[in-house]
Structure formats: C-alpha cells, structure tokens
Short mmCIF file of C-alpha atoms in Angstrom, two decimals:
data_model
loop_
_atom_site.label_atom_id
_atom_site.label_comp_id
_atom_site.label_asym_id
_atom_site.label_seq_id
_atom_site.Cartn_x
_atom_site.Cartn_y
_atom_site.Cartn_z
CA UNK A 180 122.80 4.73 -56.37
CA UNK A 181 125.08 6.92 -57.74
CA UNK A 182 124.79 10.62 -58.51
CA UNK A 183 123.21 11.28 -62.35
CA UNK A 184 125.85 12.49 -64.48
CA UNK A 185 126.28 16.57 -64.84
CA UNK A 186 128.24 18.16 -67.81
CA UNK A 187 129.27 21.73 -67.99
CA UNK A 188 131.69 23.85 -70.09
CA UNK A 189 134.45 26.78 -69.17
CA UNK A 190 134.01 29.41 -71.91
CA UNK A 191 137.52 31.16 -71.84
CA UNK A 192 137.69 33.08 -74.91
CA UNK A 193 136.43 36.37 -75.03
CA UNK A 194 134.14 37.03 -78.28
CA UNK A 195 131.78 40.01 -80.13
CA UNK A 196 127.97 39.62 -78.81
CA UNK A 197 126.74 37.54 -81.72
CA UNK A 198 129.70 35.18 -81.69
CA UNK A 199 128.85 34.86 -77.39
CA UNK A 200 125.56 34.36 -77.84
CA UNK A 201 126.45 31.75 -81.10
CA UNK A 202 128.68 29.74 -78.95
CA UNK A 203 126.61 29.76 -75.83
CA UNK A 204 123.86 28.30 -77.74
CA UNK A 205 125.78 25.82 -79.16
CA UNK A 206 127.20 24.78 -75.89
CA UNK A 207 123.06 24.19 -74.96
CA UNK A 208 122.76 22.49 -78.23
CA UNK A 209 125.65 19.76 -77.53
CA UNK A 210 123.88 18.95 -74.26
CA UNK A 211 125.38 20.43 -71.65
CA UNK A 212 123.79 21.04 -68.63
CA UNK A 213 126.08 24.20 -67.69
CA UNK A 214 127.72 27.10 -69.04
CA UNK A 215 130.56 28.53 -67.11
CA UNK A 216 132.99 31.50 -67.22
CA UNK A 217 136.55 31.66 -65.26
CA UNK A 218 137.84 34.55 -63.42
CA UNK A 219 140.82 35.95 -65.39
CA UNK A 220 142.71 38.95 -66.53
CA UNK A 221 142.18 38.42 -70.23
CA UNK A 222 139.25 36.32 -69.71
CA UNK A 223 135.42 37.36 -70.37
CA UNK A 224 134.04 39.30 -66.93
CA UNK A 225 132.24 36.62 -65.61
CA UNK A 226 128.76 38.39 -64.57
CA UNK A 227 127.86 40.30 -68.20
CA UNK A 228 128.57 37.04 -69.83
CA UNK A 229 126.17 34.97 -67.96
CA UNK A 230 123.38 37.57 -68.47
CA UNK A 231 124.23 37.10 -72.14
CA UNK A 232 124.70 33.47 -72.15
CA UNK A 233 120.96 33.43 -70.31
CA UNK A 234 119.68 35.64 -72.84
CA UNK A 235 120.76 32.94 -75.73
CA UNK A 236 119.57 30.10 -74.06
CA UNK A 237 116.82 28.41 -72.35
CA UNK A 238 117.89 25.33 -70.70
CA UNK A 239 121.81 25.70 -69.02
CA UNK A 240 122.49 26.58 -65.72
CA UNK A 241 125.14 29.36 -65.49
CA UNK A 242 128.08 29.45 -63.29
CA UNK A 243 131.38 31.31 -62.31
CA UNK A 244 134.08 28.59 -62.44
CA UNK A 245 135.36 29.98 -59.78
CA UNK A 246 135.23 33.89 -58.92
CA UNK A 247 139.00 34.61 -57.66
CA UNK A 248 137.73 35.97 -54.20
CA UNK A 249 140.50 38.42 -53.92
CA UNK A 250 139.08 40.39 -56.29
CA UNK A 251 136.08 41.02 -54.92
CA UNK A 252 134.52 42.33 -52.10
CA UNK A 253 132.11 40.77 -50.27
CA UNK A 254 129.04 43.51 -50.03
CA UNK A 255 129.82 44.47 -53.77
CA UNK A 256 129.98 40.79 -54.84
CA UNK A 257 126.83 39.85 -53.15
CA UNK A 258 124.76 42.62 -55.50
CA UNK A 259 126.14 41.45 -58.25
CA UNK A 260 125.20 37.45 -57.71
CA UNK A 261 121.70 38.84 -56.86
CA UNK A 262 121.50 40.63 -59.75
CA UNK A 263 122.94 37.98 -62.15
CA UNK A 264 120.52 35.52 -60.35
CA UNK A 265 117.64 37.85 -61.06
CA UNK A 266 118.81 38.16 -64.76
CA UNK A 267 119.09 34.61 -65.48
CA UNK A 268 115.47 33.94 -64.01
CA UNK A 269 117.31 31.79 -61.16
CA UNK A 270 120.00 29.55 -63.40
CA UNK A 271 122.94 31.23 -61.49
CA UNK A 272 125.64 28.88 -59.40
CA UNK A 273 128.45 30.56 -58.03
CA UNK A 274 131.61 29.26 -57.72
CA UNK A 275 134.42 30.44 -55.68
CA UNK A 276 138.39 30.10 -54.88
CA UNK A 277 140.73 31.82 -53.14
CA UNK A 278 142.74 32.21 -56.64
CA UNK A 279 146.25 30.97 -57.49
CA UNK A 280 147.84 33.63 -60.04
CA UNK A 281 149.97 36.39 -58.18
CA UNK A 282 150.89 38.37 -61.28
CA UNK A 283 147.11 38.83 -62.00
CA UNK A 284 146.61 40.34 -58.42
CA UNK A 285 149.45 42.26 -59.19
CA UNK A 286 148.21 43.72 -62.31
CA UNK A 287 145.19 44.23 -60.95
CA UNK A 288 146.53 46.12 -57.84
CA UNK A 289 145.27 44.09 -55.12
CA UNK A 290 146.88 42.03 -52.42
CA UNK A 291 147.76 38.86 -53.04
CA UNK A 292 148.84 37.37 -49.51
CA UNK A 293 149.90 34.29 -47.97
CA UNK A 294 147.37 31.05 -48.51
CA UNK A 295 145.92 31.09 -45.17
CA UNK A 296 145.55 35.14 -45.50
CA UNK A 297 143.41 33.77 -49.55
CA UNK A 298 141.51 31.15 -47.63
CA UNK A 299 140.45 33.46 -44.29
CA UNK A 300 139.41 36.18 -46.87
CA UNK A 301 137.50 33.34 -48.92
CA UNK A 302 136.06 31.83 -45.67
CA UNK A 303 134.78 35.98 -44.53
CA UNK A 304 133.15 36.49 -47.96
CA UNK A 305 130.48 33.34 -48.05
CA UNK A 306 130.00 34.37 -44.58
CA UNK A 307 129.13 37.78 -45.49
CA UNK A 308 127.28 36.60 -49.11
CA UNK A 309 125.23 34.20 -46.65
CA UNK A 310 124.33 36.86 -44.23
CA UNK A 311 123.46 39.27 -46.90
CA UNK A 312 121.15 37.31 -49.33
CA UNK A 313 120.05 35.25 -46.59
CA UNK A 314 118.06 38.25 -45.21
CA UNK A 315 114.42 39.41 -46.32
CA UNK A 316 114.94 42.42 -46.17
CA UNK A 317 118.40 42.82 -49.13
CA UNK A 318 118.38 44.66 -51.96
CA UNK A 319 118.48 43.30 -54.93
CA UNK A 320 116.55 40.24 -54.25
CA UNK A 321 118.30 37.07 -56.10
CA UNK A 322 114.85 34.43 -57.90
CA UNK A 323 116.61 31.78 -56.15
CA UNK A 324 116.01 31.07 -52.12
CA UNK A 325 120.16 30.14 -52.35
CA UNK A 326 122.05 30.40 -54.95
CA UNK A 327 124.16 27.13 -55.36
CA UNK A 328 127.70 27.66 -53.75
CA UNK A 329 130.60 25.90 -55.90
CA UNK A 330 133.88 25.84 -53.67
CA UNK A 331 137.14 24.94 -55.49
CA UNK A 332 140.34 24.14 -54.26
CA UNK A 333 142.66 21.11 -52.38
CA UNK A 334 144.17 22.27 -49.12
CA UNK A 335 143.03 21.17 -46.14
CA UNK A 336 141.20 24.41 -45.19
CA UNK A 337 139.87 24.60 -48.41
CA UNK A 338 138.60 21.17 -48.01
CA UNK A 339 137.77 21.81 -44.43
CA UNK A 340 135.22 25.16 -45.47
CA UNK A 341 133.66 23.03 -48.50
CA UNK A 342 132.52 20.77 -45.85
CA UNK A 343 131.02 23.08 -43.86
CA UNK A 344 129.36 25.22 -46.44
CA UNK A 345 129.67 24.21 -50.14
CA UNK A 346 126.90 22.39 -52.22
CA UNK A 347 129.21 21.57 -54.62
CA UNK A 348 133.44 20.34 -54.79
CA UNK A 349 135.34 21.13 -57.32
CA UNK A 350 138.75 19.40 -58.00
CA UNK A 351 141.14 20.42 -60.10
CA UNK A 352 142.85 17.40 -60.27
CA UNK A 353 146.11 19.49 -60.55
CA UNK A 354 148.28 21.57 -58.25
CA UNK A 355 150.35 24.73 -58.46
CA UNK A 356 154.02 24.25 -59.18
CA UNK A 357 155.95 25.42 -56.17
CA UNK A 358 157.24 29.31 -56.42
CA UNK A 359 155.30 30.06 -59.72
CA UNK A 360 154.00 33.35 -59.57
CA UNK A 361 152.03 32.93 -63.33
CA UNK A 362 149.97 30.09 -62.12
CA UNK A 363 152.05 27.63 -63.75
CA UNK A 364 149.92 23.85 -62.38
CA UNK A 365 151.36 20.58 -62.76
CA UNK A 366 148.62 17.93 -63.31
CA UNK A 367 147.92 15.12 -59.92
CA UNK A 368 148.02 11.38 -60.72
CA UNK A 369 144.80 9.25 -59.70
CA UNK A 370 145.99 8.32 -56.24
CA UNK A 371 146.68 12.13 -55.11
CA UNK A 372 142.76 12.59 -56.19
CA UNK A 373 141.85 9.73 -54.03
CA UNK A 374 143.98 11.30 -51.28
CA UNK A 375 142.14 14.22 -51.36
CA UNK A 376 138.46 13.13 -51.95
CA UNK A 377 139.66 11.13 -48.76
CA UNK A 378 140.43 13.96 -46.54
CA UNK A 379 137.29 15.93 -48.04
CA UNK A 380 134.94 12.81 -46.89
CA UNK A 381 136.72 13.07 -43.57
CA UNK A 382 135.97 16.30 -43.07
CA UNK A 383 132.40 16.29 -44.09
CA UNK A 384 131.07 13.15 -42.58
CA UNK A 385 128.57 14.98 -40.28
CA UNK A 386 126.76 16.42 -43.31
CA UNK A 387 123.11 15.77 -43.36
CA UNK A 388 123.11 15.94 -47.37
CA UNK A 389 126.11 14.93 -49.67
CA UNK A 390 127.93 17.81 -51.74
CA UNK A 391 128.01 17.45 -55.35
CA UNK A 392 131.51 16.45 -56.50
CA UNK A 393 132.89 18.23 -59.77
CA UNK A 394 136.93 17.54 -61.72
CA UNK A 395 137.97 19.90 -63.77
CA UNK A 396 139.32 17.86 -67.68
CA UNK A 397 142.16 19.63 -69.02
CA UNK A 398 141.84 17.51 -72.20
CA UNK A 399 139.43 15.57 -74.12
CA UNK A 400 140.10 13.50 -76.88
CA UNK A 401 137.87 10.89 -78.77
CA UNK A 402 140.53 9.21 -81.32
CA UNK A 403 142.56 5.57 -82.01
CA UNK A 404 145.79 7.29 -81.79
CA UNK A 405 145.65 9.85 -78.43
CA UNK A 406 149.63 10.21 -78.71
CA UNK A 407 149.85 12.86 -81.38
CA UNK A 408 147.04 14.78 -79.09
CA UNK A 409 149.16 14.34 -75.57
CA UNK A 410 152.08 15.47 -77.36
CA UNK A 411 151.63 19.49 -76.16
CA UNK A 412 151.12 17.83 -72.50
CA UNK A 413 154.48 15.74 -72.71
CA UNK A 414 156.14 18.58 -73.76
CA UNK A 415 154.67 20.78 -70.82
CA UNK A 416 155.15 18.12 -68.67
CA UNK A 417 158.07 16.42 -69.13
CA UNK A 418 158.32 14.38 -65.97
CA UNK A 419 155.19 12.71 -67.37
CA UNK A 420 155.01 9.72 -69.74
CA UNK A 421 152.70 8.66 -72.31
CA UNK A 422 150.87 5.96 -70.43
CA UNK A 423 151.42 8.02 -67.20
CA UNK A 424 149.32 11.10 -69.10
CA UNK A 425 147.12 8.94 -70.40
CA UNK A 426 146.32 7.56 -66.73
CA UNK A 427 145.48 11.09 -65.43
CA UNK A 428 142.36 12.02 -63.82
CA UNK A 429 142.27 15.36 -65.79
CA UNK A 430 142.63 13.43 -69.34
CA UNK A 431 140.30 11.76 -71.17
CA UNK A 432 141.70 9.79 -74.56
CA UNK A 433 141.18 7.06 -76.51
CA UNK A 434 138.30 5.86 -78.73
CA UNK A 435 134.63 6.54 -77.78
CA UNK A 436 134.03 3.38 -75.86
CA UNK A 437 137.09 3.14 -73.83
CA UNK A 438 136.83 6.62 -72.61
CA UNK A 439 133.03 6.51 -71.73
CA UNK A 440 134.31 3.45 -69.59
CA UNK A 441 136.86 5.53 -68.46
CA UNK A 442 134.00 8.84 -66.69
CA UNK A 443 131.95 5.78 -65.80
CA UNK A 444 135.10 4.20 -63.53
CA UNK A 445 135.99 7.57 -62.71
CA UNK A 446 132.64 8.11 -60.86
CA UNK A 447 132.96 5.12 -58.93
CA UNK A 448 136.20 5.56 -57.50
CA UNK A 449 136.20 9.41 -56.67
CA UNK A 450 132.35 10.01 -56.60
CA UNK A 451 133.09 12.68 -59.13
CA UNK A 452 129.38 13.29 -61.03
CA UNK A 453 129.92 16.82 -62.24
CA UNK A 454 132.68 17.34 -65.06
CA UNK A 455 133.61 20.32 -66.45
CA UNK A 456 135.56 20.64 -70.07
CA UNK A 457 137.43 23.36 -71.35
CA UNK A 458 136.24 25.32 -74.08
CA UNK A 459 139.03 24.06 -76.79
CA UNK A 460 137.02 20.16 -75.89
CA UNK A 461 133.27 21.59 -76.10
CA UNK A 462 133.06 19.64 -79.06
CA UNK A 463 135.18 16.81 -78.48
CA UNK A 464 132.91 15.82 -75.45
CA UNK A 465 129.85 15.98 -77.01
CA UNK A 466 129.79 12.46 -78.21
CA UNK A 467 130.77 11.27 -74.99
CA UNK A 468 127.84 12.84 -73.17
CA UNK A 469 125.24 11.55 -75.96
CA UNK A 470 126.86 7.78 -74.76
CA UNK A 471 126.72 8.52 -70.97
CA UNK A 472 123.45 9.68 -71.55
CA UNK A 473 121.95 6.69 -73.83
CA UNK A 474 123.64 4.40 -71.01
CA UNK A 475 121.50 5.96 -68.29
CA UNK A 476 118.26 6.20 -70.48
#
C-alpha cells in the first residue's frame, strides 16, 4: 500500500505577530498537515516562528525546511530544537541541509567551504544532535523521545547519510546552476528524479523501516490555461519549453482533475508522499488536497 498523502507549506515571508499568527492559522485551516519555515537571510528565524505558529494552532506539525547547517553549531543547535520541541508540546520536525547560497554565508561571516567540507560538517552535527538529546541526562529536555530528522539534498553523500539516519527525504527536484554563488537552481526533469530516488533506494536497502519521501513544488496552479502562469518560469528558464515545464516534477498545472492525477502518478513512480508548497501556492493547493483527500476517504 502506498504511503497516506502528507501536505505541508514553506512560510517565506516575514510578517508583524498578528499577521504570523493570521496566516499560520490559515495554513491549519486549508488542511495542511505542516507548517514550515526556510533558513534564509531575509527570511523569518526559523525557531521563534514555530513557537508562534504553535501558539496559533492546534493541529500542524512544525518544521525547519531545512536549517542551513553551516550556520549553526551543533551544541547550540541542539538547545534550541529541545526547546522549540518543548514549546510546541512535541509538533517539532527538523529538517536539515548542508545549504547552497555562498553570498548568505558570506554575509553572515561564516565559512562556506567546499561540498564535501558542507556535507562532513552536516554529517558531525546529527551526530552530535543524536548524542546530545539522545541522553537522559540533557538539558533542556525536548516532549518528543526523537524529534523527526528531515534530510534534504541530491549528492551522493547526501543521499548516502539520509540512508543511514534520516526519517524523512526531501527532494528538491532542482539543482544548483554551476558557479552561482546567489543560489541561482535550475529545475530537474522527471527522469533525473527517478535517477536519484534510484541511487537513494540503493543506498538504503538495508533499512529496517522505509524513510518518508518529500519534493519540494516550486509552482502550483489549478487553471484551463497554465501558459500565462509558466510564463515567469520560461522566462527564468529559457532552455525550457512549455510542455517541457509543464512535465516537471516541481510543477503542478492544469485544471483540478488533471493535476490531482498528476500527485497521484507522481507517488507511484517516485514514492514521493510528502509535498511541500511554497507560500505564494498555499492557496492554490488547497483544492487539490480537499480532492486527494475525498479520494482516500
């Protein structure tokens, strides 16, 4: 049988406490079963706007989507997911990547390095965050016996540590442009997704339970005419097409019934369960959840 359908939402857009709390709630109201925050210069701090997403809300769980692990160190980072866990009355799952934007390290100070130097420092801190709130005896105590680890990214050693310790995948479904230093992506076609889930299933075929899969949408779109919509994406993405866009994993448009068909086919060919939409789609999705949802009923 396949996995039950999980829908969660990146809130990007930094906003006054009743606005949060406003748009949190209506996130929970739409249906979805998580609310998420990035890890951004520019971008709401991740930990305070969970506690005040959990304060708003009753039913979501509430994740980082994903913590840029060169920000953070380990020791620090582990009192903060206990506290946040704690906060949230145990609705916390964390999500972590080795991050992929050199100018934000850069205005923040900190190292960026090479990728094997991002994934070794990724691999040393859920190490160290097992180790720590793993133990009886550390201070603050998280409400959850583990908090649920998220690991993002497509590299084989990313892949290759997801295997070994993550409870849930994420794929982006999109990869960094070669010698961008802004985090510039370029989105993957359906056969590099396979590729990857491949290699992924490869790694962790001794695994005594199955890891969640998540893909990250970059656009959402119930409508009869989706070209108007994909137009910003063409334009982006020039080496893309119309019907080559609209073929993306990451995109989702057309009418109602043809993209419900669409998450449904989706699932069966990557094993994706968990989606994730982008705030500027909260709404667009909605409908498409309510369908999944009736389907399953």
């Amino acid at each position: 049988m396949p996995r039950p359908f999980r829908f969660g939402v990146n809130l990007l857009t930094p906003a006054p406490a009743g606005e949060w709390r406003a748009k949190c709630r209506r996130a929970e109201q739409l249906g979805y079963d998580v609310i998420l925050i990035p890890d951004h210069l520019g971008m709401p701090a991740p930990f305070p706007a969970l506690v005040a997403a959990a304060e708003a809300t009753e039913r979501p769980r509430l994740g980082t989507f994903v913590l840029n692990a060169g920000f953070w160190n380990p020791a620090l980072l582990a009192r903060e997911v206990a506290t946040t866990d704690a906060l949230t009355g145990g609705r916390l799952e964390l999500g972590l990547g080795t991050g992929y934007v050199q100018s934000e390290h850069e205005a923040a100070g900190l190292p960026y390095g090479s990728p094997r130097e991002r994934v070794d420092h990724l691999r040393r801190t859920v190490e160290e965050l097992d180790r720590l709130l793993g133990s009886d005896a550390y201070r603050p105590r998280p409400a959850q016996p583990r908090v649920p680890l998220l690991l993002g990214g497509n590299g084989d050693r990313m892949l290759r540590l997801a295997a070994e310790r993550a409870d849930i995948v994420g794929f982006t479904g999109a990869r960094l442009v070669p010698g961008s230093t802004t985090g510039k992506l370029e989105p993957v076609d359906a056969e590099g997704v396979d590729e990857r889930v491949a290699r992924y299933r490869e790694l962790a075929a001794g695994r005594a339970e199955p890891a969640e899969l998540n893909l990250l949408l970059q656009l959402v779109a119930v409508t009869d005419d989706p070209e108007p919509v994909l137009k910003p994406l063409l334009e982006r993405q020039p080496q893309l097409t119309l019907d080559r866009a609209l073929a993306l994993p990451v995109v989702l448009a057309g009418p109602l019934e043809e993209v419900v068909a669409r998450v449904r086919a989706q699932r069966e060919r990557f094993g994706v369960s968990y989606l994730t939409v982008l705030e500027p789609h909260m709404e667009a999705f909605a409908p498409v959840m309510a369908r999944l949802r009736e389907e399953s009923a």
